[in-house]
């Protein structure tokens, strides 16, 4: 690892065993990739991947062949039974890679192993062009399931073209599973009132994408909400009676309420028929035998229509019975159920009732999470997959430090507790304002630690490797600058949504929203008992902004630091040759500058800040700030279209416009 060659390139995930020689190997200008038919790659996709990267990096065109009669400078083959020793031979996805003057050979113990070796070679070609280092690699993954979970429902519905690009990227970093989170954004028959206007994915999209992923060695696992998170469906005329609180179906839309109030009344037999119909129609579109029924965050269970039944049998039994019934329904069809484990972990008696073929998706998103909940599931003897997060939700800029801390430790806990794998989650709460391209560093953290969680990799070292491998940044500073920029997010999208949604649409304080804000939740009951009246919007917003006073003080300094990040990152981005990510990063940074300024202005309007200390703008400039927000929003919408269907972009725009209108109001 001390070789001078190593310092010029990187491999992600870092191989388990690598020996680098002193020499280099020059790729021929007219070479050939020979891919064995025994690999089972019917379209020779792996060979085509290499040929495409060679063409991109060197400008030369290579041939493809198969069979013993055709030579190949690059040879892809399946191992004989004796090619891997007992330590490596039983591991699906294991491979060896040899680069020397005789050529390049990738040997895998199965299709996935050859695929993984090809991805390593592709990374080397992208960084080194026609001159590769002499080396030998023997490598195998720690986690057999290395999955990614992408929110495709809470604001963004990705285009099929972008989904394919994302699958390509997951393949490059050796992921082998992908799930798309669906609530209401799939065009189920008979449910047009639920999915109308959401740019839903269709059966044709799914069939095409399932085949695309399969070709890449990625299992596309169906995932759909069947219990909680039915906010949109429970607001329709046709389905509202299935919810715990149908009387609330006509309340104004709220990003925050969508995260809280969305649970089926499972005491009603129609609820199971509804969920079973979703399951039965959806599973027919996938080749995977796994199925994720979600069943998480059932906050309203036993509080509304099912209250009487919950009092009779208990909330835990009500939950376990329903989930068990869904799992049994899937098992009878030869499927392997999965569901999120938050409720079962909070009610451990549920763990004892799980069928043997059910996998618990154990999500732990705290950057400082302990292994307590993962140990709990392991001791109960339940199958589990550990699930950290890329930490992009509710923010324009990804929280890279939080993602690294969370993913690295959860991966280690999972290995120590015998988890079946890791599923890295990418959520889009509050409208999915986070551009999915900003999740790439977190996704690559997941790739590294699902493959080799024991490696003692410093965060800064991994950021440098990501800059080189993913972004082609020779300075190796791009991701670190992005990390530094995210640290300057003082007043975020979350705070803006909370501030605006404290108004319930009629001028009264939305207590459901207030209860999700810690500084207000503790005061709601006290305020009512002290004053005899509910808290007003003005009082709630005053308290929220005053609670942020110390944080708000950082904004002028944070914006200066953020502007410096923009200055430093611009010349690096200009040389990366990736205008898409350059635009996405610029829009996110500009947006955060504006959000910080909005937070400062709102604090001043609530007398948290003095008018004479308004930084680079005066109170009379709030209208100008409103116009800047609106112009930024138009640029943001154009970038949205680069990855996503229109879906709920209008809700993002409406939130920005409300903020602009509020700035104009306080400027009077």
XYZ file of C-alpha atoms in Angstrom:
668
model
C 0.000 0.000 0.000
C 3.018 2.287 0.247
C 3.756 2.085 -3.468
C 3.896 5.387 -5.312
C 1.400 3.971 -7.810
C -1.240 3.582 -5.099
C -1.232 7.307 -4.424
C -2.405 8.119 -7.935
C -5.506 5.969 -8.004
C -7.986 4.294 -5.711
C -10.445 1.411 -5.672
C -13.817 1.536 -3.913
C -14.604 -0.662 -2.082
C -11.004 -1.174 -0.986
C -10.039 -4.791 -1.814
C -9.408 -7.201 1.023
C -6.061 -8.327 -0.414
C -4.011 -6.417 -2.990
C -0.375 -6.672 -4.035
C 0.898 -3.911 -6.315
C 4.011 -4.480 -8.407
C 6.599 -1.951 -9.513
C 5.778 -2.065 -13.211
C 2.931 -0.944 -15.428
C 0.934 -2.587 -18.201
C 0.076 -0.809 -21.447
C -3.290 -1.691 -22.929
C -3.027 -2.514 -26.660
C -4.615 -0.038 -29.033
C -6.551 -2.849 -30.705
C -7.380 -5.317 -27.983
C -10.110 -7.784 -27.189
C -12.163 -8.818 -24.168
C -12.818 -12.568 -24.075
C -15.786 -13.323 -21.824
C -16.496 -16.969 -21.058
C -19.986 -18.156 -21.934
C -19.988 -20.023 -18.612
C -20.382 -16.708 -16.761
C -24.024 -16.597 -17.796
C -23.916 -13.004 -19.031
C -26.178 -13.557 -22.028
C -25.681 -10.141 -23.629
C -21.962 -9.962 -22.726
C -22.776 -6.835 -20.750
C -19.608 -7.093 -18.644
C -17.390 -7.138 -21.717
C -19.313 -4.207 -23.168
C -18.835 -2.247 -19.918
C -15.066 -2.655 -20.221
C -15.017 -1.777 -23.919
C -17.043 1.378 -23.241
C -14.665 2.516 -20.484
C -11.589 1.765 -22.590
C -13.049 3.808 -25.419
C -13.874 6.686 -23.068
C -10.451 6.659 -21.361
C -8.189 5.936 -24.365
C -10.189 6.669 -27.503
C -9.557 3.171 -28.885
C -12.106 0.531 -29.882
C -11.801 -3.013 -28.629
C -13.348 -6.252 -29.821
C -15.412 -8.778 -27.839
C -15.323 -12.561 -28.206
C -15.983 -15.768 -26.343
C -14.564 -19.298 -26.574
C -11.127 -20.958 -26.454
C -10.304 -20.182 -30.088
C -10.220 -16.423 -29.518
C -7.440 -14.664 -27.680
C -8.169 -11.769 -25.378
C -5.886 -9.341 -23.590
C -8.634 -9.117 -20.963
C -10.049 -12.497 -19.977
C -13.220 -12.979 -17.924
C -13.789 -16.475 -16.573
C -15.626 -18.560 -13.963
C -13.454 -20.328 -11.428
C -12.831 -24.026 -11.409
C -13.659 -25.557 -8.042
C -9.993 -25.404 -6.980
C -9.369 -21.800 -7.972
C -10.477 -20.429 -4.595
C -9.181 -21.759 -1.308
C -11.514 -22.691 1.510
C -11.409 -19.173 2.893
C -12.680 -17.517 -0.279
C -14.286 -20.296 -2.292
C -17.618 -20.400 -0.483
C -18.251 -16.668 -0.753
C -20.665 -15.513 -3.425
C -19.264 -12.479 -5.207
C -15.585 -13.383 -4.647
C -13.086 -12.721 -7.437
C -9.426 -12.453 -8.303
C -7.911 -9.851 -10.629
C -4.432 -10.137 -12.119
C -2.805 -7.429 -14.233
C 0.620 -8.228 -15.703
C 2.441 -8.132 -19.011
C 0.664 -11.324 -20.134
C -2.664 -9.536 -19.928
C -5.534 -9.123 -17.491
C -7.526 -11.974 -15.992
C -10.641 -11.719 -13.843
C -11.834 -14.951 -12.259
C -15.047 -15.068 -10.281
C -16.564 -17.852 -8.248
C -19.921 -16.963 -9.866
C -21.458 -14.355 -12.168
C -21.488 -11.812 -9.359
C -17.820 -12.415 -8.661
C -16.860 -11.742 -12.283
C -19.107 -8.678 -12.249
C -17.383 -7.373 -9.128
C -13.930 -7.905 -10.618
C -14.973 -6.085 -13.782
C -16.086 -3.083 -11.710
C -12.668 -2.934 -10.038
C -10.966 -2.991 -13.420
C -13.314 -0.321 -14.772
C -12.360 1.993 -11.903
C -8.677 1.469 -12.660
C -9.162 2.161 -16.380
C -11.130 5.340 -15.668
C -8.311 6.706 -13.528
C -5.242 5.413 -15.389
C -6.290 5.220 -19.023
C -4.148 2.877 -21.127
C -1.388 2.432 -18.514
C -2.458 0.218 -15.629
C -0.464 -0.837 -12.565
C 0.761 -4.391 -12.225
C -1.221 -5.949 -9.411
C -2.933 -8.978 -7.949
C -6.228 -8.774 -6.051
C -8.117 -11.471 -4.128
C -11.382 -10.044 -2.910
C -14.759 -10.992 -1.457
C -17.619 -9.079 0.193
C -18.334 -9.147 3.907
C -22.092 -8.675 3.364
C -23.880 -10.954 0.938
C -26.721 -8.417 0.590
C -25.473 -4.933 -0.279
C -28.588 -2.939 -0.993
C -29.743 0.596 -1.643
C -33.185 1.944 -0.764
C -34.373 4.940 -2.790
C -37.426 7.011 -1.882
C -39.555 7.292 -5.024
C -42.734 8.566 -3.412
C -42.460 11.578 -1.074
C -42.058 14.244 -3.721
C -39.812 12.828 -6.436
C -40.599 10.093 -8.891
C -37.353 9.420 -10.799
C -37.389 9.175 -14.567
C -36.717 5.699 -15.928
C -33.618 7.039 -17.688
C -32.199 8.346 -14.416
C -33.061 5.130 -12.573
C -30.977 3.243 -15.121
C -28.078 5.651 -14.599
C -28.360 5.094 -10.852
C -28.398 1.312 -11.299
C -25.246 1.633 -13.421
C -23.589 3.534 -10.586
C -24.686 1.005 -7.975
C -23.203 -1.736 -10.162
C -19.889 0.135 -10.420
C -19.620 0.122 -6.625
C -20.677 -3.544 -6.329
C -24.173 -3.186 -4.873
C -26.366 -6.191 -5.604
C -29.818 -5.090 -4.438
C -32.061 -2.057 -5.006
C -35.484 -1.186 -3.609
C -37.731 1.734 -4.550
C -39.953 3.079 -1.795
C -43.573 3.380 -2.970
C -46.603 4.795 -1.168
C -48.926 6.357 -3.741
C -46.685 6.823 -6.788
C -47.428 3.627 -8.650
C -50.229 3.353 -11.208
C -52.171 0.545 -9.534
C -55.407 -0.370 -11.289
C -58.470 1.071 -9.608
C -56.476 3.623 -7.592
C -56.263 6.581 -9.957
C -57.611 8.937 -7.283
C -54.567 8.067 -5.178
C -51.842 8.388 -7.830
C -53.300 11.087 -10.066
C -50.956 14.006 -10.616
C -47.969 12.221 -9.051
C -46.242 11.121 -12.296
C -46.555 7.494 -11.147
C -44.317 4.666 -12.217
C -46.100 2.092 -14.368
C -46.009 -1.680 -14.814
C -44.113 -1.196 -18.084
C -41.493 0.942 -16.295
C -41.082 -1.743 -13.659
C -40.737 -4.638 -16.081
C -38.118 -2.755 -18.087
C -36.194 -1.639 -15.023
C -36.348 -5.087 -13.414
C -34.723 -6.568 -16.525
C -32.144 -3.767 -16.637
C -31.155 -4.360 -13.022
C -31.014 -8.136 -13.485
C -28.566 -7.696 -16.354
C -26.335 -5.679 -14.016
C -26.451 -8.319 -11.284
C -28.766 -6.205 -9.120
C -31.878 -7.687 -7.540
C -34.793 -5.238 -7.773
C -36.915 -5.975 -4.707
C -40.546 -4.791 -4.606
C -41.342 -2.475 -1.708
C -44.695 -0.848 -1.036
C -46.377 0.597 2.053
C -49.107 -1.737 3.295
C -49.840 -0.457 6.831
C -48.457 2.953 7.783
C -47.503 5.778 5.412
C -50.808 5.829 3.551
C -51.264 9.599 3.888
C -52.264 10.295 0.287
C -54.526 7.246 -0.060
C -56.248 8.043 3.232
C -57.110 11.537 1.940
C -59.044 10.254 -1.082
C -62.827 10.004 -1.288
C -62.681 6.290 -2.097
C -60.237 5.110 0.589
C -60.422 7.564 3.479
C -62.721 5.292 5.517
C -59.863 2.797 5.807
C -57.768 5.236 7.867
C -57.604 5.718 11.616
C -58.844 9.310 11.320
C -61.056 9.677 8.219
C -62.472 12.906 9.670
C -59.098 14.576 9.019
C -58.955 13.653 5.330
C -59.832 17.161 4.131
C -57.245 19.034 6.193
C -54.796 21.105 4.091
C -51.816 19.124 2.804
C -48.841 19.213 5.149
C -45.341 17.813 4.651
C -45.099 17.267 8.403
C -48.521 15.679 8.835
C -47.705 13.346 5.933
C -44.888 11.967 8.081
C -47.135 11.492 11.130
C -50.744 10.627 10.234
C -51.039 7.841 7.709
C -52.056 4.585 9.374
C -54.617 2.042 8.173
C -57.359 0.987 10.563
C -56.454 -2.689 10.615
C -59.436 -3.524 12.794
C -61.440 -3.106 9.581
C -61.271 -6.239 7.393
C -61.265 -4.009 4.308
C -57.774 -2.820 5.256
C -56.263 -6.261 4.716
C -58.080 -6.657 1.402
C -56.614 -3.309 0.320
C -53.063 -4.248 1.332
C -53.308 -7.736 -0.166
C -54.419 -6.258 -3.477
C -51.367 -3.977 -3.517
C -49.080 -6.899 -2.729
C -50.608 -9.325 -5.218
C -50.582 -6.949 -8.174
C -47.129 -5.518 -7.458
C -45.228 -8.762 -6.887
C -46.174 -10.078 -10.336
C -43.945 -7.438 -11.954
C -40.702 -8.587 -10.265
C -38.504 -11.656 -10.567
C -37.305 -11.302 -6.965
C -38.722 -13.681 -4.383
C -38.339 -11.024 -1.678
C -41.055 -8.484 -0.870
C -40.852 -5.525 1.523
C -44.236 -4.669 3.074
C -42.689 -1.722 5.021
C -45.174 -1.569 8.003
C -43.179 1.154 9.772
C -44.099 4.192 11.870
C -47.720 3.206 12.517
C -48.041 6.179 14.861
C -51.858 6.331 14.910
C -52.413 2.619 15.480
C -54.956 2.118 18.254
C -55.680 5.844 18.593
C -58.539 6.310 16.141
C -60.972 3.845 14.592
C -59.049 0.852 15.986
C -58.924 2.191 19.542
C -61.550 -0.186 20.904
C -59.874 -3.230 19.368
C -56.461 -2.067 20.617
C -57.850 -1.742 24.143
C -59.183 -5.280 23.881
C -56.076 -7.069 22.545
C -53.268 -4.530 22.964
C -51.489 -2.404 20.369
C -48.598 -4.852 20.020
C -50.945 -7.763 19.317
C -52.936 -5.671 16.857
C -49.736 -4.797 14.990
C -48.256 -8.293 15.109
C -51.457 -9.967 13.956
C -51.782 -7.747 10.915
C -48.121 -7.960 9.894
C -48.129 -11.699 10.484
C -51.184 -12.073 8.274
C -49.493 -10.151 5.458
C -46.319 -12.198 5.844
C -48.307 -15.428 5.719
C -50.111 -14.165 2.613
C -46.742 -13.644 0.922
C -45.258 -16.908 2.157
C -48.113 -18.899 0.636
C -47.099 -17.431 -2.724
C -43.483 -18.481 -2.313
C -42.240 -15.026 -1.337
C -39.879 -13.995 1.448
C -41.371 -11.103 3.466
C -39.391 -8.133 4.720
C -40.562 -5.239 6.860
C -39.106 -2.294 8.770
C -38.314 -3.212 12.355
C -38.966 -0.015 14.319
C -42.318 -1.081 15.795
C -41.249 -4.659 16.531
C -38.116 -3.445 18.313
C -40.113 -1.040 20.479
C -42.482 -3.933 21.340
C -40.047 -6.875 21.637
C -42.842 -9.374 22.210
C -43.551 -9.019 18.476
C -40.121 -10.480 17.663
C -41.141 -13.791 19.186
C -44.062 -14.132 16.773
C -42.142 -13.674 13.507
C -42.128 -16.571 11.037
C -38.704 -17.993 10.201
C -38.682 -16.674 6.634
C -39.294 -13.034 7.601
C -36.422 -10.534 7.496
C -36.466 -7.536 9.798
C -35.072 -4.332 8.257
C -33.432 -2.808 11.307
C -33.041 0.905 10.613
C -30.788 2.940 12.891
C -30.048 6.459 11.618
C -28.364 8.069 14.626
C -24.731 8.953 13.728
C -23.821 7.870 17.268
C -26.042 4.760 17.282
C -25.080 1.895 19.543
C -25.517 -1.787 18.717
C -28.255 -2.274 21.324
C -31.194 -2.700 18.928
C -29.203 -4.829 16.508
C -28.121 -7.078 19.379
C -31.738 -7.293 20.543
C -32.903 -8.703 17.220
C -29.915 -11.067 16.998
C -30.600 -12.481 20.472
C -34.246 -13.009 19.512
C -33.014 -15.213 16.665
C -34.732 -13.136 13.974
C -33.190 -12.569 10.559
C -32.179 -8.972 10.029
C -30.621 -6.581 7.564
C -29.103 -3.442 9.088
C -30.134 -0.129 7.571
C -28.188 3.129 7.958
C -28.821 6.291 5.916
C -27.103 8.670 3.500
C -28.497 11.577 5.548
C -29.854 13.712 2.714
C -33.469 14.228 3.761
C -34.891 17.700 4.537
C -31.756 19.415 3.251
C -30.275 20.850 0.071
C -26.759 19.741 1.010
C -25.973 16.201 2.221
C -24.809 15.781 5.823
C -21.705 13.831 4.897
C -20.214 13.542 8.379
C -23.459 12.128 9.761
C -23.690 9.655 6.874
C -20.129 8.425 7.390
C -20.496 8.002 11.144
C -23.849 6.261 10.789
C -22.959 3.913 7.936
C -19.517 2.892 9.190
C -20.675 1.899 12.663
C -23.948 0.223 11.585
C -22.058 -1.925 9.077
C -19.681 -3.118 11.791
C -22.543 -3.831 14.185
C -24.303 -5.820 11.486
C -21.292 -8.032 10.820
C -20.691 -8.566 14.536
C -24.327 -9.610 15.057
C -24.562 -11.901 12.044
C -26.885 -9.711 9.963
C -27.638 -10.956 6.462
C -26.543 -7.712 4.881
C -26.919 -3.945 4.774
C -29.529 -1.749 3.073
C -28.478 1.914 2.783
C -31.503 4.210 2.812
C -32.014 7.458 0.902
C -35.165 9.242 2.088
C -36.992 12.297 0.742
C -39.050 13.625 3.655
C -40.686 17.047 3.224
C -41.023 16.893 -0.553
C -37.678 15.305 -1.436
C -35.953 18.664 -1.833
C -32.610 16.813 -1.761
C -31.279 16.185 -5.275
C -30.640 12.410 -5.512
C -27.235 13.057 -7.084
C -26.130 14.609 -3.810
C -26.447 11.202 -2.144
C -23.513 9.732 -4.082
C -20.896 10.130 -1.303
C -23.214 8.425 1.197
C -23.999 5.684 -1.290
C -20.268 5.050 -1.743
C -19.763 4.960 2.028
C -22.313 2.149 2.003
C -20.463 0.358 -0.779
C -17.197 0.496 1.154
C -18.512 -0.654 4.509
C -20.880 -3.338 3.242
C -17.889 -4.836 1.445
C -15.212 -4.355 4.061
C -16.607 -2.950 7.342
C -13.560 -3.949 9.356
C -11.218 -1.715 7.356
C -10.005 1.161 9.507
C -10.662 3.885 6.940
C -10.412 7.507 8.050
C -13.251 9.679 6.768
C -10.949 12.167 5.049
C -9.124 9.362 3.244
C -12.399 7.960 1.954
C -13.543 11.426 0.839
C -10.336 11.763 -1.176
C -10.837 8.356 -2.777
C -14.424 9.202 -3.706
C -13.261 12.467 -5.265
C -10.796 10.594 -7.455
C -12.847 7.532 -8.395
C -16.330 8.995 -8.772
C -15.679 12.565 -9.805
C -12.341 12.327 -11.593
C -10.970 15.034 -9.318
C -7.168 14.922 -9.384
C -6.991 17.337 -6.438
C -9.069 14.873 -4.351
C -10.796 17.830 -2.646
C -14.264 17.892 -4.212
C -16.168 15.810 -1.644
C -14.382 17.425 1.312
C -15.487 20.839 0.046
C -19.032 19.537 -0.341
C -18.824 18.273 3.251
C -17.563 21.663 4.427
C -20.389 23.414 2.591
C -23.006 21.232 4.254
C -21.654 22.242 7.659
C -22.775 25.812 6.895
C -26.476 24.868 6.732
C -27.872 26.839 9.671
C -31.499 27.469 8.688
C -32.440 24.420 6.637
C -35.370 23.313 4.509
C -36.731 21.532 7.573
C -36.843 24.713 9.649
C -38.465 26.638 6.804
C -41.205 24.006 6.418
C -41.776 23.899 10.175
C -42.035 27.674 10.393
C -44.523 27.939 7.524
C -46.638 24.929 8.491
C -47.196 26.215 12.032
C -49.996 28.113 10.310
C -52.754 25.557 9.713
C -54.057 27.461 6.703
C -56.729 29.345 8.649
C -54.426 31.517 10.706
C -54.474 29.203 13.733
C -51.507 27.274 15.109
C -51.253 23.740 13.739
C -50.773 21.799 16.965
C -49.917 18.593 15.081
C -46.953 20.417 13.557
C -46.059 22.120 16.845
C -45.916 18.742 18.583
C -43.083 17.658 16.249
C -40.918 20.665 17.226
C -39.275 19.914 20.598
C -39.202 23.499 21.859
C -42.953 23.794 21.241
C -44.166 20.329 22.202
C -43.241 20.887 25.843
C -45.100 24.204 25.953
C -48.383 23.339 24.260
C -50.125 21.872 27.315
C -48.566 24.380 29.718
C -49.637 27.286 27.529
C -53.221 26.052 27.398
C -53.394 25.589 31.168
C -51.709 28.934 31.881
C -53.680 31.070 29.430
C -56.800 29.058 28.818
C -56.230 29.488 25.085
C -54.393 27.570 22.398
C -51.019 28.938 21.297
C -51.293 31.386 18.390
C -49.228 31.117 15.217
C -47.295 34.227 16.201
C -46.527 32.835 19.659
C -45.412 29.483 18.238
C -43.176 31.061 15.628
C -41.716 33.442 18.202
C -40.792 30.550 20.443
C -39.339 28.533 17.569
C -37.114 31.396 16.364
C -36.032 32.356 19.877
C -35.028 28.759 20.495
C -32.777 29.084 17.431
C -31.202 32.355 18.592
C -27.741 30.944 19.253
C -27.799 29.070 15.969
C -28.986 32.122 14.040
C -25.931 34.040 15.318
C -23.787 31.793 13.082
C -25.463 32.767 9.825
C -23.240 35.667 8.660
C -20.105 33.626 9.364
C -21.649 30.478 7.844
C -22.576 32.264 4.637
C -19.074 33.678 4.268
C -17.676 30.150 4.685
C -20.223 28.765 2.225
C -19.327 31.388 -0.356
C -15.660 30.448 0.036
C -16.551 26.801 -0.563
C -18.269 27.871 -3.778
C -15.152 29.766 -4.855
C -12.878 26.811 -4.045
C -15.050 24.147 -5.662
C -15.723 25.993 -8.940
C -12.338 25.399 -10.671
C -12.299 21.767 -9.479
C -15.767 21.171 -10.891
C -14.800 22.860 -14.154
C -12.146 20.196 -14.766
C -14.298 17.203 -13.797
C -16.260 17.188 -17.040
C -19.550 16.498 -15.250
C -21.856 19.471 -15.825
C -24.797 17.679 -14.203
C -23.229 17.375 -10.756
C -21.637 20.814 -11.133
C -25.051 22.397 -11.665
C -26.664 20.361 -8.873
C -23.995 21.393 -6.363
C -24.142 25.049 -7.393
C -27.941 25.175 -7.101
C -27.822 23.472 -3.684
C -25.177 25.853 -2.345
C -26.961 28.941 -3.660
C -30.197 27.667 -2.163
C -28.609 27.172 1.247
C -27.177 30.686 1.173
C -30.706 31.961 0.600
C -32.222 29.729 3.283
C -29.715 31.044 5.802
C -30.631 34.595 4.871
C -34.329 33.803 5.177
C -33.733 32.395 8.654
C -31.851 35.538 9.628
C -34.667 37.730 8.311
C -37.355 35.756 10.163
C -35.345 35.923 13.372
C -35.138 39.675 12.992
C -38.889 39.901 12.351
C -39.450 38.100 15.668
C -37.012 40.433 17.473
C -34.417 37.698 17.840
C -31.952 39.871 15.901
C -31.452 43.633 15.931
C -32.199 45.465 12.691
C -28.857 47.291 12.706
C -26.983 43.961 12.716
C -28.562 42.527 9.581
C -25.343 41.522 7.854
C -25.130 42.376 4.161
C -28.805 43.336 3.754
C -31.188 45.765 5.429
C -34.831 45.184 6.452
C -35.915 47.016 3.308
C -34.081 44.355 1.264
C -36.498 41.573 2.216
C -38.444 42.106 -0.972
C -35.224 41.738 -2.945
C -34.524 38.521 -1.010
C -38.013 37.301 -1.935
C -37.261 37.908 -5.599
C -33.938 36.072 -5.301
C -35.765 33.085 -3.803
C -38.222 32.986 -6.671
C -35.481 33.194 -9.286
C -33.537 30.447 -7.532
C -36.655 28.274 -7.483
C -36.897 28.438 -11.279
C -33.292 27.259 -11.621
C -33.955 24.534 -9.054
C -36.951 23.315 -11.079
C -34.779 22.904 -14.171
C -32.331 20.723 -12.229
C -35.225 18.727 -10.796
C -36.157 17.761 -14.340
C -32.681 16.304 -14.922
C -33.489 13.321 -12.688
C -37.185 13.369 -11.890
C -40.709 13.458 -13.240
C -42.758 16.580 -12.348
C -44.348 14.590 -9.467
C -44.587 16.980 -6.480
C -42.240 19.714 -7.626
C -45.166 22.095 -7.308
C -45.183 21.565 -3.527
C -41.538 22.622 -3.296
C -42.328 25.688 -5.393
C -45.375 26.571 -3.304
C -43.283 26.399 -0.128
C -40.662 28.725 -1.598
C -43.372 31.112 -2.760
C -44.941 31.138 0.722
C -41.538 32.039 2.137
C -41.199 34.846 -0.416
C -44.667 36.141 0.448
C -43.801 36.050 4.151
C -40.681 38.129 3.495
C -42.763 40.699 1.642
C -45.260 40.754 4.510
C -42.651 41.406 7.200
C -41.018 44.119 5.095
C -44.122 46.329 5.407
